[in-house]
CSV table of C-alpha atoms and ligand atoms in Angstrom, one decimal:
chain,number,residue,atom,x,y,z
A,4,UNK,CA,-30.7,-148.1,-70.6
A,5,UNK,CA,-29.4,-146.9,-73.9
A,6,UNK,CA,-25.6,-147.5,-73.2
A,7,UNK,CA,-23.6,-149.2,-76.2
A,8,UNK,CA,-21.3,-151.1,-73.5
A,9,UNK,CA,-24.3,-152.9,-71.6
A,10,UNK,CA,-25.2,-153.7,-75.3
A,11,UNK,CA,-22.4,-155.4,-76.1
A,12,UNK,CA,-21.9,-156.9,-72.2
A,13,UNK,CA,-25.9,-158.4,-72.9
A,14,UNK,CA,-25.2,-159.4,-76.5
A,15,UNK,CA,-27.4,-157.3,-78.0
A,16,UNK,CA,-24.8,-155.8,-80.4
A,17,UNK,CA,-21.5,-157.5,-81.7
A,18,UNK,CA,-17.9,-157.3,-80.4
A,19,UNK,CA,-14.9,-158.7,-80.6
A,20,UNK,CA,-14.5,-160.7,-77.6
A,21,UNK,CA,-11.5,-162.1,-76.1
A,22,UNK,CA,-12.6,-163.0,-72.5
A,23,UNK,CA,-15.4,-163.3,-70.6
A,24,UNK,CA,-16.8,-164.3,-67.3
A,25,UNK,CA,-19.7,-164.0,-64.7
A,26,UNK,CA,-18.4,-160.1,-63.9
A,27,UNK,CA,-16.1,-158.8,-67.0
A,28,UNK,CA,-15.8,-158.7,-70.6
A,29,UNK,CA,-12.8,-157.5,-72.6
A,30,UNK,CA,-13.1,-156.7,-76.0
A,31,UNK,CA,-11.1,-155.3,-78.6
A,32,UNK,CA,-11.6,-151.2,-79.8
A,33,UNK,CA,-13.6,-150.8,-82.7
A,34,UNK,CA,-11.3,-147.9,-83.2
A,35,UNK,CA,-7.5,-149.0,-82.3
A,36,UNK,CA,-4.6,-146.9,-81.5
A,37,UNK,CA,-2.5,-149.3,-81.6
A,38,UNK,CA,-1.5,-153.5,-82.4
A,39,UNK,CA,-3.4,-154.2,-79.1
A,40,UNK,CA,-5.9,-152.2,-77.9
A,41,UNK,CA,-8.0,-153.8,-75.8
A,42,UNK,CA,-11.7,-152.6,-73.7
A,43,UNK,CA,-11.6,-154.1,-69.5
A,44,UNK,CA,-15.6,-153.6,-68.8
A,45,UNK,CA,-17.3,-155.0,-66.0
A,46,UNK,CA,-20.5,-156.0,-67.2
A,47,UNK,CA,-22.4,-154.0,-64.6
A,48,UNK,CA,-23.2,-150.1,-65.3
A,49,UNK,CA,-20.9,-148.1,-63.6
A,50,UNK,CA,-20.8,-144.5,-65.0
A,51,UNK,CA,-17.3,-143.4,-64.5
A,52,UNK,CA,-14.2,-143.5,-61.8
A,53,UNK,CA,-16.6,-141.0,-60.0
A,54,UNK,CA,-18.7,-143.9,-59.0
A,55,UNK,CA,-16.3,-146.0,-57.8
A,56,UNK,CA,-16.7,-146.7,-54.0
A,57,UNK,CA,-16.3,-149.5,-51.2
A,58,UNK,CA,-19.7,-151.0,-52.7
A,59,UNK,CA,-18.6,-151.8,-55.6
A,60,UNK,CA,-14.4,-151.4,-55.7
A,61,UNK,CA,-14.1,-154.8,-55.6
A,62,UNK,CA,-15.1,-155.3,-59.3
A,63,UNK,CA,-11.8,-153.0,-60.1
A,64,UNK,CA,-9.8,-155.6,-58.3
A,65,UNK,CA,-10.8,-158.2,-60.6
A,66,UNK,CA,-9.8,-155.7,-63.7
A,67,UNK,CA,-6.8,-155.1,-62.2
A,68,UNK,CA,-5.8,-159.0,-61.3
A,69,UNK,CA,-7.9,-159.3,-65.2
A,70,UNK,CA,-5.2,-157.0,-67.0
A,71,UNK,CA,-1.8,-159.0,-66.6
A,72,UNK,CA,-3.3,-161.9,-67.4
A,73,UNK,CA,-4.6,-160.3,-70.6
A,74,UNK,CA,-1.4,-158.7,-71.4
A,75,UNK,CA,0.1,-162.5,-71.1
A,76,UNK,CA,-2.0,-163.7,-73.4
A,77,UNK,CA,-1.7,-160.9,-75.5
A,78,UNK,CA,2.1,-161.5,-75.7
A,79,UNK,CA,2.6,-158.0,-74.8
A,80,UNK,CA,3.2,-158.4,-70.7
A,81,UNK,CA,7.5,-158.4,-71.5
A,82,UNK,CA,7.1,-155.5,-73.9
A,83,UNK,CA,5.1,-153.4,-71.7
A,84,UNK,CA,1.9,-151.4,-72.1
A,85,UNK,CA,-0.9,-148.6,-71.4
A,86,UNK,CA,-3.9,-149.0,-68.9
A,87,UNK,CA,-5.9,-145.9,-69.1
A,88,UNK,CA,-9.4,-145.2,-67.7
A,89,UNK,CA,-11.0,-141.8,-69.3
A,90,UNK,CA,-13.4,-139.5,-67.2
A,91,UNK,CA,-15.7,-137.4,-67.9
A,92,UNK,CA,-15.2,-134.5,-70.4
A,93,UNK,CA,-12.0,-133.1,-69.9
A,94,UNK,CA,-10.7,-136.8,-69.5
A,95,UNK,CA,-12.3,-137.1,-72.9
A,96,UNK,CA,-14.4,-139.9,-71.8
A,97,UNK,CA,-17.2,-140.7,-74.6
A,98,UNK,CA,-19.1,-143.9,-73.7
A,99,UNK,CA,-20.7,-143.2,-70.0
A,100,UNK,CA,-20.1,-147.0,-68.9
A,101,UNK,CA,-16.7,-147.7,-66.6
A,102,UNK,CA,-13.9,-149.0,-68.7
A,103,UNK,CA,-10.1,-149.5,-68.9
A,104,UNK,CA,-8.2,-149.2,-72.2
A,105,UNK,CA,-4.8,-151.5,-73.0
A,106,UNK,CA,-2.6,-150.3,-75.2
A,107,UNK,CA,0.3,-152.1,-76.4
A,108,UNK,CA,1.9,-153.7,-79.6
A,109,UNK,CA,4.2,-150.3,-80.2
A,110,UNK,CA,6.4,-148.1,-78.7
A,111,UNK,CA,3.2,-146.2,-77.3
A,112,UNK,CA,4.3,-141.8,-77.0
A,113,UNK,CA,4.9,-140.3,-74.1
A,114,UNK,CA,2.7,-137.6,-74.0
A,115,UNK,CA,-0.4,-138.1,-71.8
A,116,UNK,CA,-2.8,-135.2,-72.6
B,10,LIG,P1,-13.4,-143.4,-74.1
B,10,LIG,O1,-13.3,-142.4,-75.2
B,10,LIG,O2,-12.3,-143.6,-73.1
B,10,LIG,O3,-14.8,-143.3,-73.4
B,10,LIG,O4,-13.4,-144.8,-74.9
B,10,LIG,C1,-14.4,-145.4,-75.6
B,10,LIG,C2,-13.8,-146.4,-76.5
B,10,LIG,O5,-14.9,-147.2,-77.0
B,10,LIG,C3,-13.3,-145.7,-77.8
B,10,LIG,O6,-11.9,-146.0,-77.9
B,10,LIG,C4,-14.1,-146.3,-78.9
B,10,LIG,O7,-13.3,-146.6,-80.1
B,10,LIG,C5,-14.6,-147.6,-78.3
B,10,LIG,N1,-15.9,-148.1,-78.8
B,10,LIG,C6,-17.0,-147.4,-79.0
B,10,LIG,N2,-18.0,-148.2,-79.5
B,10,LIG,C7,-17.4,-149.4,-79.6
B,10,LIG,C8,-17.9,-150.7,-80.0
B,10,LIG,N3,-19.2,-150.9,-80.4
B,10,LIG,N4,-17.1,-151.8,-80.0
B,10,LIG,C9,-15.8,-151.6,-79.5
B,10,LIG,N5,-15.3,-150.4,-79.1
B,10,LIG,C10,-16.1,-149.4,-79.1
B,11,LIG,ZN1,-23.6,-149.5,-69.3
């Protein structure tokens, strides 16, 4: 399957990686946004939030008991910061392969869209 995230999940391209284990991998953006910005990919292909369901929902557990431990270690936890999960085209979503942004480091703007 030709998707970049898989890639980088299998080691077949390069990333910055600052955890791993048997089910996730977080990375940081090639492109950040800001101080910390951070990639929360489960190393199995899920396309989008639209295939999320009770098969496989337990995997966003894990990012979501993942992400403060991140933000911890990050140093940004007291500070606050941004979990966002693009979809699709009008959610602006450009790599196909399930993933949730941190964003921290800065006073991030309030503007969603
Ligand atoms: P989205 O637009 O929500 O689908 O987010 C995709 C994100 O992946 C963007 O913020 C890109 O900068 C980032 N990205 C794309 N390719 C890579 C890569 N090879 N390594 C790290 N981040 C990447
Ligand atoms: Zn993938």
């Amino acid at each position: 399957m030709d998707c970049i995230f898989c890639k980088i999940a299998n080691k077949e391209i390069p990333s910055d990686i600052i955890y791993e284990d048997e089910s996730l991998l977080v990375f940081k953006d090639i492109n950040p946004l800001a101080p910390v910005h951070l990639l929360v990919v489960p190393k199995v292909h899920i396309n989008s939030l639209n295939d999320i369901s009770e098969s496989n929902s337990s995997i966003v557990s894990k990012i979501f008991e993942l992400i403060p431990q991140i933000a911890k270690e990050m140093k940004i936890n007291e500070t606050g910061y941004r979990v966002i999960s693009n979809c699709g085209k009008d959610g602006d979503q450009t790599v196909e392969h399930l993933h949730y942004h941190i964003l921290g480091g800065r006073k991030l703007d309030s503007s969603l869209g």
